[in-house]
PDB file of C-alpha atoms in Angstrom:
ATOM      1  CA  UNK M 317       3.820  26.898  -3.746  1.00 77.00           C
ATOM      2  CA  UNK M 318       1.343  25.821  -5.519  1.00 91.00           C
ATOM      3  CA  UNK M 319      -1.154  22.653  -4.785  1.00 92.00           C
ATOM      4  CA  UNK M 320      -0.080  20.653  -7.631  1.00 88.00           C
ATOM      5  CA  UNK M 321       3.566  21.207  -6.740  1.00 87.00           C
ATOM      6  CA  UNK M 322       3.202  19.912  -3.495  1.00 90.00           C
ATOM      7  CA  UNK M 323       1.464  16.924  -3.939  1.00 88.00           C
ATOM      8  CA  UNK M 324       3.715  15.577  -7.040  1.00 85.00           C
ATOM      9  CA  UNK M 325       6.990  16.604  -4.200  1.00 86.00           C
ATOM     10  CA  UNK M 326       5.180  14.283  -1.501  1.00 86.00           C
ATOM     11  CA  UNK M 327       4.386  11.474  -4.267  1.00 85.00           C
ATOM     12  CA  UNK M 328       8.161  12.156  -5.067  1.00 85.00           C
ATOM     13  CA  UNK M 329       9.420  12.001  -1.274  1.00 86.00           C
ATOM     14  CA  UNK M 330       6.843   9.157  -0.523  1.00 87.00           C
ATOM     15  CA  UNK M 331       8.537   6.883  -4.013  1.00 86.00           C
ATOM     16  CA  UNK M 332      11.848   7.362  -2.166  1.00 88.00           C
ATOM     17  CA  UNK M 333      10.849   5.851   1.019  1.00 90.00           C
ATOM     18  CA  UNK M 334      11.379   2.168  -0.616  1.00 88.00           C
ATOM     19  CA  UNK M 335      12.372   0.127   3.031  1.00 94.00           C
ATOM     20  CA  UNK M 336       8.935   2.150   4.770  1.00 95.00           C
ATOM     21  CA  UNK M 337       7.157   0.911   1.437  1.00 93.00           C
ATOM     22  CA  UNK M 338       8.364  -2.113   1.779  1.00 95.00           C
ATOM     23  CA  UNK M 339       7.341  -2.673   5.498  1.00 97.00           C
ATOM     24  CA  UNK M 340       3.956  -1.572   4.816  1.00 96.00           C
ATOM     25  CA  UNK M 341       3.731  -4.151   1.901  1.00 97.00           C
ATOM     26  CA  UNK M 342       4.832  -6.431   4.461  1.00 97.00           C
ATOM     27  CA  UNK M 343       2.420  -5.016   7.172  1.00 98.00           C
ATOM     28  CA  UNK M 344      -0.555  -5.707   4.700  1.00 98.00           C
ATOM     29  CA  UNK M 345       0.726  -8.956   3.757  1.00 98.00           C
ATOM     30  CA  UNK M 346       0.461 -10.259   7.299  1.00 98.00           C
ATOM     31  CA  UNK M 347      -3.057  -8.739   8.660  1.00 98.00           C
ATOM     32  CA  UNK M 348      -3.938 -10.211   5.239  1.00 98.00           C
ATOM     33  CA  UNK M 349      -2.803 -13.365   6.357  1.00 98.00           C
ATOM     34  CA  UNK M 350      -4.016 -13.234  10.313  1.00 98.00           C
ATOM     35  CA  UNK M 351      -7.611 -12.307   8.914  1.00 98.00           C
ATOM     36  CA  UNK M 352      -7.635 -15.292   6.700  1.00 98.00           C
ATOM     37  CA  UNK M 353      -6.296 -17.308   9.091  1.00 97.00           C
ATOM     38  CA  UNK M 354      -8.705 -16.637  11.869  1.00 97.00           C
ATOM     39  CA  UNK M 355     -11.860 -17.091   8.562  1.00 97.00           C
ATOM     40  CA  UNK M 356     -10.695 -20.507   7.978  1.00 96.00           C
ATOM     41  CA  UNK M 357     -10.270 -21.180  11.697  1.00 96.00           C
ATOM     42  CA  UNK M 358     -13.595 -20.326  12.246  1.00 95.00           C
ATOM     43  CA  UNK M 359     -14.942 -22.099   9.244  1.00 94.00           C
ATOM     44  CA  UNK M 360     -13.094 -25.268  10.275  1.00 95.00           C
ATOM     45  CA  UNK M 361     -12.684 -25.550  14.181  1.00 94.00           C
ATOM     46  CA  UNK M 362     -15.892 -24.448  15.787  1.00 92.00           C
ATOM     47  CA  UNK M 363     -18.761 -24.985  15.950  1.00 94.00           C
ATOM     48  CA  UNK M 364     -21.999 -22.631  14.222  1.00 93.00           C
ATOM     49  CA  UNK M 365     -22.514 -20.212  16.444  1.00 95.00           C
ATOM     50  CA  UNK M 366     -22.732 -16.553  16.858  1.00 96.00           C
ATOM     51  CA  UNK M 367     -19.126 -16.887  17.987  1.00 95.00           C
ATOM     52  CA  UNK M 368     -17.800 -18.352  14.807  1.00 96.00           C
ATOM     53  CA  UNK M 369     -19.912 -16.019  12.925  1.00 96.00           C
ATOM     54  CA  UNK M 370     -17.749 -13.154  14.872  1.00 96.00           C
ATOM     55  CA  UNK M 371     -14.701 -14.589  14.971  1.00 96.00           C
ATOM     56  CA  UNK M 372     -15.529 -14.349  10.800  1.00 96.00           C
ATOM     57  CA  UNK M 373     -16.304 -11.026  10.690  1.00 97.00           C
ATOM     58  CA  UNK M 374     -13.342 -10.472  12.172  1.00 97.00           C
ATOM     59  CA  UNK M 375     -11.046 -12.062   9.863  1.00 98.00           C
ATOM     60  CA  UNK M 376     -12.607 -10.695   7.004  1.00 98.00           C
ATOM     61  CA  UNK M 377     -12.401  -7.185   8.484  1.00 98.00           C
ATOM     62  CA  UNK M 378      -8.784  -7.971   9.013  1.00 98.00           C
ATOM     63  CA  UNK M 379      -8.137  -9.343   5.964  1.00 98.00           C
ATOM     64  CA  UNK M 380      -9.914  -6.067   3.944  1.00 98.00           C
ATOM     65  CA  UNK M 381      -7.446  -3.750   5.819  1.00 98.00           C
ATOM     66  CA  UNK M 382      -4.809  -5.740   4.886  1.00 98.00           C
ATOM     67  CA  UNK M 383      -5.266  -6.035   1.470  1.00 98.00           C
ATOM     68  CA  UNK M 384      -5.773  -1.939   1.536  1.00 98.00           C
ATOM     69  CA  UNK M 385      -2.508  -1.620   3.254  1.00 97.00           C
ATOM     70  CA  UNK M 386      -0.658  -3.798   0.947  1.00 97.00           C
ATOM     71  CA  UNK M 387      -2.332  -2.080  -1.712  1.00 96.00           C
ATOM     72  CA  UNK M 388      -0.798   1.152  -0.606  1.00 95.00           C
ATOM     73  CA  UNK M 389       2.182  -0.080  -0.152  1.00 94.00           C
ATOM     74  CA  UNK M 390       2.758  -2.007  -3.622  1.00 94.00           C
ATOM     75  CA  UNK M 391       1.904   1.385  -5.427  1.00 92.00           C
ATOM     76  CA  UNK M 392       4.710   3.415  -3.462  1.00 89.00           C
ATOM     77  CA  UNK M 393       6.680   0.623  -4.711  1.00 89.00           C
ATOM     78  CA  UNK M 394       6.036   0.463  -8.024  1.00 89.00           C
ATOM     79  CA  UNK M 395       3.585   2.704  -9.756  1.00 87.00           C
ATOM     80  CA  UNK M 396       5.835   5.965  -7.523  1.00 84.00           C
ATOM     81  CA  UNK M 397       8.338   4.996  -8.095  1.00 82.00           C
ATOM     82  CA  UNK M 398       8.246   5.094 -12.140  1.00 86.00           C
ATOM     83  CA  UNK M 399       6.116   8.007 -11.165  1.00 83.00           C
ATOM     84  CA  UNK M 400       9.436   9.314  -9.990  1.00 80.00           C
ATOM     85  CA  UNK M 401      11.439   8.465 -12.706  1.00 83.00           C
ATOM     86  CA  UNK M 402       9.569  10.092 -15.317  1.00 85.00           C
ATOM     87  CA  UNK M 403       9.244  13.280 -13.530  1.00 79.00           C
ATOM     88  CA  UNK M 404      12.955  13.237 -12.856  1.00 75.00           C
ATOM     89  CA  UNK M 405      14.033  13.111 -16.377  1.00 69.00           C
ATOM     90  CA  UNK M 406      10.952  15.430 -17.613  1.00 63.00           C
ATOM     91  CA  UNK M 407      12.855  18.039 -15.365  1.00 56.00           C
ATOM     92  CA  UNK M 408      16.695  16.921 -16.686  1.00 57.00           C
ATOM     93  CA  UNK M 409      15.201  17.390 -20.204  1.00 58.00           C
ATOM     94  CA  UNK M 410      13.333  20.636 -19.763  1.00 57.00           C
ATOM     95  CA  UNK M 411      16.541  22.232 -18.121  1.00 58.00           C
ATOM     96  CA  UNK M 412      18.471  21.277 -20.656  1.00 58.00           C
ATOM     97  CA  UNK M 413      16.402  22.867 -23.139  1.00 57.00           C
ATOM     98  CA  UNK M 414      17.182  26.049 -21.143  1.00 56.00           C
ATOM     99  CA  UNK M 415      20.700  26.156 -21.366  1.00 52.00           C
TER     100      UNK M 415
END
């Protein structure tokens, strides 16, 4: 099978995973939020230090991976998913043109 085959059969498989897409939407969503939460935590409730400035870093490294996984997750949703449908009917149509 060919390379090209493969990879539009595991975008296909992946588009029809909607409740895993839809957790790691969710999943993103709420490192998102942690990271942001523990940025203005830091920014509001202690005191300048290299503490706060870690605690920070933190956050913002949390809240960059979740914004990547909820990324990920809203394309599998979406943009796959009319991947999907357009593939689908391209191959209804050109079988039909066969027969």
């Amino acid at each position: 099978m060919r390379l090209r085959t493969r990879i539009k059969l595991a975008l296909i498989h992946r588009a029809d995973q909607g409740k895993q897409n839809l957790m790691i939407l969710m999943t993103g969503a709420g490192t998102f939020l942690i990271g942001f939460l523990l940025m203005n935590f830091a920014e509001y409730f202690l005191l300048s230090s290299v503490t706060q400035e870690l605690i920070a870093l933190l956050g913002l490294i949390l809240a960059i991976v979740g914004v990547i996984i909820a990324a990920f997750g809203y394309i599998c949703l979406s943009f796959l998913r009319i991947f999907r449908v357009i593939n689908t009917d391209t191959a209804h149509s050109s079988k039909k043109k066969k027969s």
